[in-house]
Coordinates of C-alpha atoms in Angstrom, one line a residue:
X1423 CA 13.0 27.0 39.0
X1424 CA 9.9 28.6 38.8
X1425 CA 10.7 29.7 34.8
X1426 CA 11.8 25.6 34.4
X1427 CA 8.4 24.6 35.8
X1428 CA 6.2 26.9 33.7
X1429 CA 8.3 26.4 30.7
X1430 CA 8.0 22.4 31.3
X1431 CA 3.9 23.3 32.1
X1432 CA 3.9 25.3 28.2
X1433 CA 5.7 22.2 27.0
X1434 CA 3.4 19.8 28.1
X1435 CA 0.4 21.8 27.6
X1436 CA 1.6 22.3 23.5
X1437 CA 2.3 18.2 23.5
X1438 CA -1.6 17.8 24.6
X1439 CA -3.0 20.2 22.0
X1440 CA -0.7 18.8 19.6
X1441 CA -2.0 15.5 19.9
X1442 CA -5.5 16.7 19.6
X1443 CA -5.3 18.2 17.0
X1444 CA -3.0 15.9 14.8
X1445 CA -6.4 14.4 13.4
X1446 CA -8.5 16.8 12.1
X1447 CA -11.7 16.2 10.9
X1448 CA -10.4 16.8 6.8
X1449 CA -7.6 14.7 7.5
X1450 CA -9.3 11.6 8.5
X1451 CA -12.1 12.2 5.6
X1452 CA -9.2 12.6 3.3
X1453 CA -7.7 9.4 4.1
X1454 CA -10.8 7.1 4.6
X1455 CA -12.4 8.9 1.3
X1456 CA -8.8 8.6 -0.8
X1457 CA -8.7 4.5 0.3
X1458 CA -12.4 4.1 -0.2
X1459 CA -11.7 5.1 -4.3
X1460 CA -8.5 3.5 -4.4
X1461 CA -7.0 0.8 -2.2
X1462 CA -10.0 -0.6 -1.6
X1463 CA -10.5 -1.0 -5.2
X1464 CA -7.2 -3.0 -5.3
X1465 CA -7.9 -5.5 -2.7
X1466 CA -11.4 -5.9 -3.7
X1467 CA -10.5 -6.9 -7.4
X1468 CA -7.9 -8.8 -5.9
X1469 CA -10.3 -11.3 -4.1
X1470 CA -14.0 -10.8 -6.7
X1471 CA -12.8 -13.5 -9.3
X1472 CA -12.9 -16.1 -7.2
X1473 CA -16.1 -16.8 -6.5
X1474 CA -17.8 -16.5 -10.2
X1475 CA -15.0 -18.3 -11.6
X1476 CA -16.8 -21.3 -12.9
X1477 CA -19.3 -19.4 -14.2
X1478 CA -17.3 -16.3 -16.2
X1479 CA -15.4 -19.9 -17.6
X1480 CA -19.0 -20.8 -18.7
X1481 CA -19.2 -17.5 -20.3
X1482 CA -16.1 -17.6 -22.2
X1483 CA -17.0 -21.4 -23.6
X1484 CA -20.4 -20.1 -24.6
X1485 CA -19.6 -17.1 -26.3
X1486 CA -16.6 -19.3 -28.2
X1487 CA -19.0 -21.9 -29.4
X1488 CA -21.4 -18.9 -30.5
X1489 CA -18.6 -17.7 -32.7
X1490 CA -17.1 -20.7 -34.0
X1491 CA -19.4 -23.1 -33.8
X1492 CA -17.6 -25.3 -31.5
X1493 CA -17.2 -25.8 -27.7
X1494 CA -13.9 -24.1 -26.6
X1495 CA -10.9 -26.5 -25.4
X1496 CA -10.0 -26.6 -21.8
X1497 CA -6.5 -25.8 -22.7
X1498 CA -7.5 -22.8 -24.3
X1499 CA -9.7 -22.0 -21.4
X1500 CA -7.1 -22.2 -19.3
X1501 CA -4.9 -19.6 -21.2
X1502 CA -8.0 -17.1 -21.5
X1503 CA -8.8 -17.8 -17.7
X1504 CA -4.8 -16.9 -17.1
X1505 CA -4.9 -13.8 -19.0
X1506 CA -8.0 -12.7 -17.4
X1507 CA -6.6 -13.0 -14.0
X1508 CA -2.9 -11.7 -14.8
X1509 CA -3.8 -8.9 -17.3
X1510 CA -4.7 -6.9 -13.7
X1511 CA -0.7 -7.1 -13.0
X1512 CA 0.2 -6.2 -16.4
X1513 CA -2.3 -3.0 -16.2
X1514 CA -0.9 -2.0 -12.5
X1515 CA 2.8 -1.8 -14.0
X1516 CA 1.3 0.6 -16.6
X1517 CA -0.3 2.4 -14.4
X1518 CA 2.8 2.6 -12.5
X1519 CA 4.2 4.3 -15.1
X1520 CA 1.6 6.6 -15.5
X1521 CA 1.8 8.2 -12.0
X1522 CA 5.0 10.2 -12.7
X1523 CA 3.5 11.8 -15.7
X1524 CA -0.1 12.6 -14.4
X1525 CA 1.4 13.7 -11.3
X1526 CA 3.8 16.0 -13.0
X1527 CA 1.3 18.4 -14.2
X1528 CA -1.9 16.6 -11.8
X1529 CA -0.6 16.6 -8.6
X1530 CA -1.5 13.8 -6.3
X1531 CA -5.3 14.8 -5.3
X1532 CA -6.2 15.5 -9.6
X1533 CA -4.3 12.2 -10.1
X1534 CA -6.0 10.7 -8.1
X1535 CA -9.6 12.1 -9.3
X1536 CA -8.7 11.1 -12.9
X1537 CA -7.8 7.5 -11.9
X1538 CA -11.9 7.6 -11.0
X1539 CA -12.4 7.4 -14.8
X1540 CA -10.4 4.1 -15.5
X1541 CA -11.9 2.8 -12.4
X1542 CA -15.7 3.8 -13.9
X1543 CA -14.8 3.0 -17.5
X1544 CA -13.4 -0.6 -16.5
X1545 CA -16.7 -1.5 -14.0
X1546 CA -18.9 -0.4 -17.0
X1547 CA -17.1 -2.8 -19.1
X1548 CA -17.3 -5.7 -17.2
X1549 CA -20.3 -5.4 -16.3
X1550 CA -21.6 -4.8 -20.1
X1551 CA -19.3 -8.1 -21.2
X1552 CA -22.2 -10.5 -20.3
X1553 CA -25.4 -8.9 -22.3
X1554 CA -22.9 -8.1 -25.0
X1555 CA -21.5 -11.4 -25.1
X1556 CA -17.9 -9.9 -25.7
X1557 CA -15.2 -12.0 -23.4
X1558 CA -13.0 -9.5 -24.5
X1559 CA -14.8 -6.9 -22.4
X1560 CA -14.3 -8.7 -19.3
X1561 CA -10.5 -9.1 -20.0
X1562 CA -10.1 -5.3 -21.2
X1563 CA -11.9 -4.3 -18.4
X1564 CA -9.5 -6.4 -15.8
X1565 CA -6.6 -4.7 -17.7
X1566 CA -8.1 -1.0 -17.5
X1567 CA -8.9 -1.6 -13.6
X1568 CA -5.0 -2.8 -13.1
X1569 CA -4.0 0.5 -14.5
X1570 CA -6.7 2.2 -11.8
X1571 CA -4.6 -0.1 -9.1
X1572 CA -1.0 1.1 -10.2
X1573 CA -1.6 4.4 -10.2
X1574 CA -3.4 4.5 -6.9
X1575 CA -0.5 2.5 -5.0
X1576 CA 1.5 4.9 -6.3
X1577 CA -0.6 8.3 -5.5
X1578 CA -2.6 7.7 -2.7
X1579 CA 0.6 6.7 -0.8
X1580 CA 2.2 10.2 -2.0
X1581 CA -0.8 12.1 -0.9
X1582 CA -1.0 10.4 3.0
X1583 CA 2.3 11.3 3.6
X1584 CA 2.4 14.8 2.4
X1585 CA -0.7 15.8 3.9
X1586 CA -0.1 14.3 7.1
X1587 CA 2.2 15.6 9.9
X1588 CA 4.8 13.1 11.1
X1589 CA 3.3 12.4 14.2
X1590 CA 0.5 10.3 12.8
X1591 CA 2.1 9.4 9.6
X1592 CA 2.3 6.2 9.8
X1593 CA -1.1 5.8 11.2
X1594 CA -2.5 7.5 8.7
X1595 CA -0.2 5.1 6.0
X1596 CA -1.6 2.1 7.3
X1597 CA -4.9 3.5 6.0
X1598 CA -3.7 2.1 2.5
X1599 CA -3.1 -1.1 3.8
X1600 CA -6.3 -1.3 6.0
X1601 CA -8.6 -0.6 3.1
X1602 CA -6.9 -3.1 1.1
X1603 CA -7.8 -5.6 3.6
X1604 CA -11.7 -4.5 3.8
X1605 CA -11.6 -4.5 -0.2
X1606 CA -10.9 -8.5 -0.1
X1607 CA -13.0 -9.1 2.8
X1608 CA -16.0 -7.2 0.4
X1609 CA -15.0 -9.4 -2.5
X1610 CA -15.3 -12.5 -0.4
X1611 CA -18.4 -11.1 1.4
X1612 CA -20.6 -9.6 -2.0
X1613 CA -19.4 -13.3 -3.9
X1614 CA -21.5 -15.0 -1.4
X1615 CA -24.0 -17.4 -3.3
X1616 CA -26.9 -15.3 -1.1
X1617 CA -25.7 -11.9 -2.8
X1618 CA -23.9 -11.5 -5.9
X1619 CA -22.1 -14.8 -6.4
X1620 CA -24.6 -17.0 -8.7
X1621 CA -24.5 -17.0 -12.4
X1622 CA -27.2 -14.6 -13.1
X1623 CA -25.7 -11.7 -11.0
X1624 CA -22.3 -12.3 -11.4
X1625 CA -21.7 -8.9 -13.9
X1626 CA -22.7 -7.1 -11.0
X1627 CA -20.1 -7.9 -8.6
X1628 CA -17.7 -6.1 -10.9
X1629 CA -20.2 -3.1 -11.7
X1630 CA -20.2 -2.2 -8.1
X1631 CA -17.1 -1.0 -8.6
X1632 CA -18.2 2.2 -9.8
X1633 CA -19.5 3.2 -6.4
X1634 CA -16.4 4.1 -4.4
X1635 CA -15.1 5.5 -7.8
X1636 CA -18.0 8.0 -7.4
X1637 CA -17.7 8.9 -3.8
X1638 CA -14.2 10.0 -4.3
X1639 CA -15.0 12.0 -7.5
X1640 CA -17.9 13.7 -5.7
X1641 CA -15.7 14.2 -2.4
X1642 CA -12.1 14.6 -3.1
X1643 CA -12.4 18.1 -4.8
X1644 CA -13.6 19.8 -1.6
X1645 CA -10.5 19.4 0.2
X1646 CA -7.3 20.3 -0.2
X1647 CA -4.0 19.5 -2.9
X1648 CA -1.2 18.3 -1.0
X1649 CA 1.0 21.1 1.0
X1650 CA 3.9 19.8 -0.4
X1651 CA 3.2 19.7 -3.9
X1652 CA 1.7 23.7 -3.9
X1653 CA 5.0 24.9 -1.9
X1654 CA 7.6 22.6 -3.4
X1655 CA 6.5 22.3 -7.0
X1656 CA 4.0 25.1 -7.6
X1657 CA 5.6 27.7 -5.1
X1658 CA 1.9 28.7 -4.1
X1659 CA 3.1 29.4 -0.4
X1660 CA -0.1 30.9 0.6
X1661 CA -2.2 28.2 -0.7
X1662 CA 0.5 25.6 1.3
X1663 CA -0.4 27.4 4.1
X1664 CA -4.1 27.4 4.0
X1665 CA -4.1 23.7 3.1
X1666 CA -1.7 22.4 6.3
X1667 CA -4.6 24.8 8.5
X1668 CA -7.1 22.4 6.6
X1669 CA -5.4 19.2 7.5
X1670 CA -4.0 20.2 10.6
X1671 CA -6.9 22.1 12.1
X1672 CA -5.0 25.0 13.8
X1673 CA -4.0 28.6 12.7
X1674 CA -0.1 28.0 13.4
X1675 CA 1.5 25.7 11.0
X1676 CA 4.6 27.8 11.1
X1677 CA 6.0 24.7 12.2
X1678 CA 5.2 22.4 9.3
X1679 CA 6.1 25.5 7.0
X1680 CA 9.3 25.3 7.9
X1681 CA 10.0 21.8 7.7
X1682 CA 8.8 22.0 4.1
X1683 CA 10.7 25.3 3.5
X1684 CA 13.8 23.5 4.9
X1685 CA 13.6 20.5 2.2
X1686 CA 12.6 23.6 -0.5
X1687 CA 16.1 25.3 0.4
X1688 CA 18.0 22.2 -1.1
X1689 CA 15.6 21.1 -4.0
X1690 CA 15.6 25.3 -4.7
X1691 CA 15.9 25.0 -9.1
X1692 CA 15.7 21.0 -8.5
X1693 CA 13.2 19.6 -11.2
X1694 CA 11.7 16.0 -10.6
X1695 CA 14.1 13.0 -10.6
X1696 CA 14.3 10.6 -13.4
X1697 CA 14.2 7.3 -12.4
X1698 CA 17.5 6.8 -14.2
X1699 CA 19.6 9.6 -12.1
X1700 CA 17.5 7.8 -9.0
X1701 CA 18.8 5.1 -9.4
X1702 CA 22.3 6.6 -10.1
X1703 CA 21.9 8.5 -7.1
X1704 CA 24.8 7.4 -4.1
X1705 CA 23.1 9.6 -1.5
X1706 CA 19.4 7.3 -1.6
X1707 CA 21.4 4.3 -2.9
X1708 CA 20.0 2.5 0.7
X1709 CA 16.9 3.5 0.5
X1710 CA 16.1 2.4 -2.7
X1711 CA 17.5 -0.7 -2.0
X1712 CA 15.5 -1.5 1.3
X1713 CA 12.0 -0.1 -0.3
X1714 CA 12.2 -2.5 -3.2
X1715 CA 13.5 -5.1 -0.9
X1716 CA 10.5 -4.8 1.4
X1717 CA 8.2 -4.1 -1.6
X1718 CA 9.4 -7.7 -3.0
X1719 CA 9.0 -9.4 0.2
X1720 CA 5.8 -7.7 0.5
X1721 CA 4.6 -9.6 -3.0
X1722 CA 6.7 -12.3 -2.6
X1723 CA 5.9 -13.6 1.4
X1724 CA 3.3 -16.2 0.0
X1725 CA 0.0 -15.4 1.0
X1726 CA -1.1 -16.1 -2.5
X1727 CA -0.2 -19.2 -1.6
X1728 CA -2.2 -19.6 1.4
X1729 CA -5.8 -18.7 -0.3
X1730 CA -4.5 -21.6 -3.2
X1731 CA -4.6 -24.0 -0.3
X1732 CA -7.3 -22.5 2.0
X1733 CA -10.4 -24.5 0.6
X1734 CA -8.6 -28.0 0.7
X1735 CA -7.6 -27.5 4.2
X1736 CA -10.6 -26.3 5.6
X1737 CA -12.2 -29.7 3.6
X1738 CA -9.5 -32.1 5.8
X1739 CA -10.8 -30.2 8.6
X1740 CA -14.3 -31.7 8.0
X1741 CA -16.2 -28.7 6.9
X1742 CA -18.9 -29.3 4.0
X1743 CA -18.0 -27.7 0.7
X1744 CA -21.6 -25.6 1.2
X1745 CA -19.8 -23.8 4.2
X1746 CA -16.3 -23.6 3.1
X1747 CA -17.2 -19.5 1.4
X1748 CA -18.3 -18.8 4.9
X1749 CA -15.4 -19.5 6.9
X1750 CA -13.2 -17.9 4.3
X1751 CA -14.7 -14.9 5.5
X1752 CA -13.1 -15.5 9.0
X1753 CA -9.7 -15.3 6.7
X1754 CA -11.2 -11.9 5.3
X1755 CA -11.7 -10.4 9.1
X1756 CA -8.3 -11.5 10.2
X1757 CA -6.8 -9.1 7.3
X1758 CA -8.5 -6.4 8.3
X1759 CA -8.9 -6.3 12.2
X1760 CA -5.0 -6.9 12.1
X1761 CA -4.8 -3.8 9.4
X1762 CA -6.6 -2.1 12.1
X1763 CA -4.1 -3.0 15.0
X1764 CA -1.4 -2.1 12.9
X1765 CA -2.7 1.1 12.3
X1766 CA -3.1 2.0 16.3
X1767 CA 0.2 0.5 17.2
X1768 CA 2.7 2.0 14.3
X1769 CA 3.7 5.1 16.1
X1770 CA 4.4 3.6 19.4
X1771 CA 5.9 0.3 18.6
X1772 CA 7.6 1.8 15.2
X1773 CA 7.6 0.6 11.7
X1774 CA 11.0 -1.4 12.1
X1775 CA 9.4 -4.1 15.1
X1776 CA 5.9 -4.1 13.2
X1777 CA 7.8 -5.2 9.8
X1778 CA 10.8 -7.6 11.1
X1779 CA 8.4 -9.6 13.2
X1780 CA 6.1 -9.9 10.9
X1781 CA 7.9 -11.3 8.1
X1782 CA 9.9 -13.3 10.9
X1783 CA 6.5 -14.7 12.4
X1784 CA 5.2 -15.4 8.9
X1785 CA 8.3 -17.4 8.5
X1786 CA 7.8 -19.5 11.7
X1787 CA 4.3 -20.1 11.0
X1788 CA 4.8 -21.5 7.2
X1789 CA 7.5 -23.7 9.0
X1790 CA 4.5 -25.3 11.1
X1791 CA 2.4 -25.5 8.5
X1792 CA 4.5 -27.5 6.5
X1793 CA 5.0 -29.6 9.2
X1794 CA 1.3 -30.2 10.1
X1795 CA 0.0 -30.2 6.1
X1796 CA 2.4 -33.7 6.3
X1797 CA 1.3 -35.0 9.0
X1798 CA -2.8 -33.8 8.9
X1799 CA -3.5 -38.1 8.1
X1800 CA -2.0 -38.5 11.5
X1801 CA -4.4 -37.4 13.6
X1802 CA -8.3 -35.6 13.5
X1803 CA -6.9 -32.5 15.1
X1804 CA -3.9 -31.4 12.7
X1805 CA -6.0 -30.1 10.2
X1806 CA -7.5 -27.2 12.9
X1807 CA -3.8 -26.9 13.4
X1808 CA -3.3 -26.1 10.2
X1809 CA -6.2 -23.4 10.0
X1810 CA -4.8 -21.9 12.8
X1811 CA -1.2 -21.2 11.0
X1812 CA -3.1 -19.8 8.2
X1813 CA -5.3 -17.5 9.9
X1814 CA -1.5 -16.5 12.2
X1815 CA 0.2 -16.1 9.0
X1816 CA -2.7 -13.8 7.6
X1817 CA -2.7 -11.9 10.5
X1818 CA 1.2 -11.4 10.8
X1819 CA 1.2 -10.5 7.1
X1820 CA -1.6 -7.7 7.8
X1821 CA 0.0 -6.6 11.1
X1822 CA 3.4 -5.1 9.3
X1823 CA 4.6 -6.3 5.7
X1824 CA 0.5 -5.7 4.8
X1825 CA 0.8 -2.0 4.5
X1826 CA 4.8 -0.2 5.6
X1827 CA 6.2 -0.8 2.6
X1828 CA 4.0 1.9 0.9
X1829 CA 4.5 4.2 3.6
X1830 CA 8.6 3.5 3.9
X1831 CA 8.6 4.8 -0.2
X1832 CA 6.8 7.9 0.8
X1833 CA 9.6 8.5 4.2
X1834 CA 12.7 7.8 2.7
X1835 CA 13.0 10.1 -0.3
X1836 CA 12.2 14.4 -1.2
X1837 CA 9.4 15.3 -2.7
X1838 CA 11.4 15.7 -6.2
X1839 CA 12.4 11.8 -5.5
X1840 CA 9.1 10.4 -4.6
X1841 CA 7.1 10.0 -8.0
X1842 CA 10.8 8.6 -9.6
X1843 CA 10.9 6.1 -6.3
X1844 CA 7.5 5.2 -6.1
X1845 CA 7.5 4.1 -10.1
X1846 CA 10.8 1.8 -9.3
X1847 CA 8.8 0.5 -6.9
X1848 CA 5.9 0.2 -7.9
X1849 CA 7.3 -1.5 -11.0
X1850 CA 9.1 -4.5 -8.4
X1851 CA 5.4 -4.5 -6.7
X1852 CA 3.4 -5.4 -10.3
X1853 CA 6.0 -7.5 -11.8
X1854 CA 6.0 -9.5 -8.3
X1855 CA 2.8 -9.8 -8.7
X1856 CA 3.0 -11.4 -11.6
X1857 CA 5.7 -13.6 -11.3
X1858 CA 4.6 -15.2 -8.4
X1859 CA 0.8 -15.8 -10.2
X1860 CA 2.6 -17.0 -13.1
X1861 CA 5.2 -19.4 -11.2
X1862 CA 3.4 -20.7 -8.3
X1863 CA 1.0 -23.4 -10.0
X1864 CA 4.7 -24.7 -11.2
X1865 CA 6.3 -24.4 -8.1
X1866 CA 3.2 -25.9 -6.1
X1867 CA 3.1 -28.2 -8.7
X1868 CA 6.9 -29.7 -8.3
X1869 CA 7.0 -29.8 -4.4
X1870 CA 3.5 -29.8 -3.1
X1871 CA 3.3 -28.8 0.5
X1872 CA 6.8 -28.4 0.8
X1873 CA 6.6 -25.0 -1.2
X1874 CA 5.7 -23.0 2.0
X1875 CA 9.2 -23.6 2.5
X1876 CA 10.3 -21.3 -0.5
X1877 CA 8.3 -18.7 1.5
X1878 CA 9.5 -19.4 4.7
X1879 CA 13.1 -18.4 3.5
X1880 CA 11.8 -15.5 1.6
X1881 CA 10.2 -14.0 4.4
X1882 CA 13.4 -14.9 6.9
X1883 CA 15.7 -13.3 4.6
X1884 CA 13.5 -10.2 4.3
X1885 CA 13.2 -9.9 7.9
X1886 CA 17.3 -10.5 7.8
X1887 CA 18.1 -8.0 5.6
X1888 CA 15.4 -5.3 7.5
X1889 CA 17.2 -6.1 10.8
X1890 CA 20.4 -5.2 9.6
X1891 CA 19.7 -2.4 7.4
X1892 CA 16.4 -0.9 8.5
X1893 CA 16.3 2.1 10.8
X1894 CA 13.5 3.3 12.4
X1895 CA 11.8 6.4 11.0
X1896 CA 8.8 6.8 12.9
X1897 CA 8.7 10.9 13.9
X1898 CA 11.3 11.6 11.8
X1899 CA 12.1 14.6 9.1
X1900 CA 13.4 13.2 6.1
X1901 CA 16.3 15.0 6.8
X1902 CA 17.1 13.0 9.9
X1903 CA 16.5 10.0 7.9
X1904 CA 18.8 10.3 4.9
X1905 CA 21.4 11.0 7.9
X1906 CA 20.7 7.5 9.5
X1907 CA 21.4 6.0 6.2
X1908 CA 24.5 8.4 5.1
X1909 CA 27.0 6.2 6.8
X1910 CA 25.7 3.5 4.6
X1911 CA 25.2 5.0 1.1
X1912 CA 29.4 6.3 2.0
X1913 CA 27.5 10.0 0.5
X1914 CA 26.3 12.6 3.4
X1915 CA 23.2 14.0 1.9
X1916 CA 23.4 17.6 0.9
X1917 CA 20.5 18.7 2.9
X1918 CA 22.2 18.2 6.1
X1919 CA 24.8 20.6 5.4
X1920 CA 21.8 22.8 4.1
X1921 CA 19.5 22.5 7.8
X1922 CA 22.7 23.2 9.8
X1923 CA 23.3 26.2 7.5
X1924 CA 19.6 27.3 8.7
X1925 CA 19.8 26.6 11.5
X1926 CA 22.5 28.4 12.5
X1927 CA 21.2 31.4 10.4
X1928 CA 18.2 31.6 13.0
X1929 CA 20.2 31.0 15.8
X1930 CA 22.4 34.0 14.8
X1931 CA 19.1 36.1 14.0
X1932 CA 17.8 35.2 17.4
X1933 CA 21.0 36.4 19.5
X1934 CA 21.0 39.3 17.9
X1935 CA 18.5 41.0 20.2
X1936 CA 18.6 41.7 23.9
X1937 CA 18.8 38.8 26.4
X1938 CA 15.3 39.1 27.9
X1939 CA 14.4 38.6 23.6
X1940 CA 16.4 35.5 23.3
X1941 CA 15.3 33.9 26.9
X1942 CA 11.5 34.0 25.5
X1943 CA 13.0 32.6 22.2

């Protein structure tokens, strides 16, 4: 009894100093310094065009009639204003592309440090487009800083997860998702008429950009590569061993050693995937599947949608055109204090409850606000009704489908998988992206309010098909996961056979010696 209770007293004891010292003081300035330069980028060129867009329009007609003599025609404003906003899609697919070849020879910290040049290169560039009076700057420069987005939704992602230790993995995911939120809320925030939004600073709301870019050049090369990627692909054992001390912030990391020797026993000879044989794969068939399912939803849920309509509902509610940018903001803070929440909750409550209920609650609420956007005539108080399904949709979005997606890709396939996975994905994410950018004016167009609806039962059946098919990963190897979805895919993945093989090895090594040897084992 005595042994039991010292044993239990040890096992508790190594849970508490576990705990503490799952977030080391590298790790977290890994993460918030690897968002800072990368996804914050995203979701801050996701939300800056909005507020200088009359006046980059302005631009583009002046510089036309400078050319040509002639004032340029609103359909052909249109089509440039179009491209200028959609060229960023078009440049995150090829940068999609680009992660798997970078990465091969980069890693996912160097990939990540060269991205900092597109990111530098396309601020310069649109901030140079008004003094040179080149529109084509502008609209290069949008193109260049989509290729800076698609490669960091691909490598950042990559770099989390293989630098953190399961415990706090998703945590430390959501840190994608939280500093996409904070980018828009900056966008909104810097676009303010007070700071950067009028027509003679408006270059500099993209020029900014070059300051995260810089922080993460200057401060990414004093940490670590990725554990992973120097045991599995450059078979630098000591150096995987210094870096998980670095991240970790304790001496033993035999433990996280072995997990990562365990996956490098099956991918022993393996070279990196092709997305072809990924995708021909039977034993990730699931996975794949359920990744670019949730990735689709992700892009597909309709909160695009929701900043189309923001400013006309927030007039029906009464509030002056002057104060409308302000109370956007309160849209902005929603994103990211539910990010936030997320981020503390994911590893108790799971990513499977976090992402069915949000896409189901996203669901419910673009039901309502259907309902109320008919009826908001009826009666003075609808419309607040109405801003208060958008701000629950925001934050329901936010709280799951914002940000576990990107860390479900990184969880459900091997290291020699990831980059093939993450450029399938990636590649549904962009051309998402696009579609919905190029279709919704149309859709919006042909049933008015009712087009919620089309979101409603995109985000049911996504919450569906996750209910059914989804199981939960939090604090799980990726061994124990391709076994939850073996019976699925009809193909048990080889690795399982592989751990039990090791495991019984070190079981047999361990009897082997006398029984006082094997009790302390």
């Amino acid at each position: 009894m005595k042994l039991r209770e010292n044993d239990s007293a040890d096992n508790k004891g190594s849970n508490l100093e576990k705990k503490k010292l799952d977030w080391s003081c590298s790790l977290i300035v890994a993460s918030l310094v690897g968002a800072f330069g990368s996804s914050f980028l995203y979701g801050y060129n996701l939300s800056v065009v909005n507020a200088p867009t009359p006046y980059i329009k302005a631009f583009y007609n002046e510089s036309w009639e400078r050319r040509h003599g002639h004032p340029i025609d609103s359909d052909t404003l249109t089509l440039l204003w179009s491209v200028t906003v959609s060229i960023f899609a078009i440049g995150g697919l090829v940068g999609t592309f680009l992660v798997k070849v970078i990465g091969k020879f980069l890693g996912r910290k160097n990939t990540l440090l060269v991205n900092n040049g597109f990111g530098i290169f396309a601020a310069l560039l649109m901030a140079c487009s008004l003094p040179a009076g080149a529109l084509e700057m502008l609209i290069v420069g949008r193109f260049i800083m989509g290729v800076d987005g698609g490669i960091a939704l691909s490598a950042l992602p990559m770099y989390l997860s293989e630098i953190s230790p399961k415990e706090v993995r998703g945590s430390l995911g959501q840190v994608t998702a939280i500093f996409i939120c904070i980018g828009v809320f900056a966008g909104q925030l810097l676009g303010l008429p007070e700071l950067l939004g009028k027509e003679s600073t408006w270059p500099y709301l993209f020029g900014v950009i070059v300051i995260p870019a810089l922080v993460q050049l200057v401060s990414l090369p004093f940490l670590p590569k990725s554990p992973h990627y120097l045991l599995l692909e450059k078979h630098d054992q000591e150096g995987a061993e210094k870096a998980f001390r670095t991240f970790l912030g304790k001496e033993d990391v035999s433990r996280e050693m072995e997990e990562v020797l365990a996956e490098s026993r099956v991918q022993r000879n393996i070279r990196l995937v092709s997305v072809l044989e990924l995708l021909r794969s039977p034993f990730v068939r699931w996975q794949l599947i359920t990744a670019v399912i949730s990735m689709a939803c992700y892009q597909l849920s309709g909160l695009n949608a929701i900043w189309f309509y923001t400013n006309s509902i927030f007039g029906k509610a009464g509030i002056t055109p002057e104060k409308i940018p302000y109370i956007t903001l309160s849209t902005g803070g929603i994103e990211t204090l539910a990010a936030v929440f997320s981020g503390l909750v994911i590893e108790r409550v799971g990513r499977r409850p976090l992402l069915i209920s949000g896409f189901g609650l996203m669901a419910l609420f673009f039901g309502i606000l259907t309902i109320t956007l008919m009826l908001q005539d009826h009666a003075p108080w609808i419309p607040y009704l109405s801003i208060l399904c958008i701000l629950a949709i925001i934050a329901a979005f936010c709280s799951g489908p914002g940000g576990i997606p990107f860390i479900l890709t990184s969880e459900f396939f091997q290291q020699a998988q990831r980059p093939a996975a993450f450029t399938v994905v990636g590649t549904v994410n962009w051309l998402s992206n696009f579609t919905i950018g190029l279709l919704f004016p149309f859709i919006q167009q042909s049933l008015d309010t009712y087009c919620f609806l089309v979101f409603a039962a995109i985000c049911f059946a996504g919450a569906l098909y996750l209910y059914f098919v989804l199981p939960e990963t939090k604090n799980r190897t990726h061994a124990e996961i391709s076994q939850a979805f073996a019976k699925r895919n009809k193909a048990y993945p080889p690795e399982g056979k592989t751990d039990s093989a090791v495991t019984d090895d070190k079981m047999n090594i361990q009897l082997e010696p006398d029984s006082s040897s094997a009790l302390e084992n």
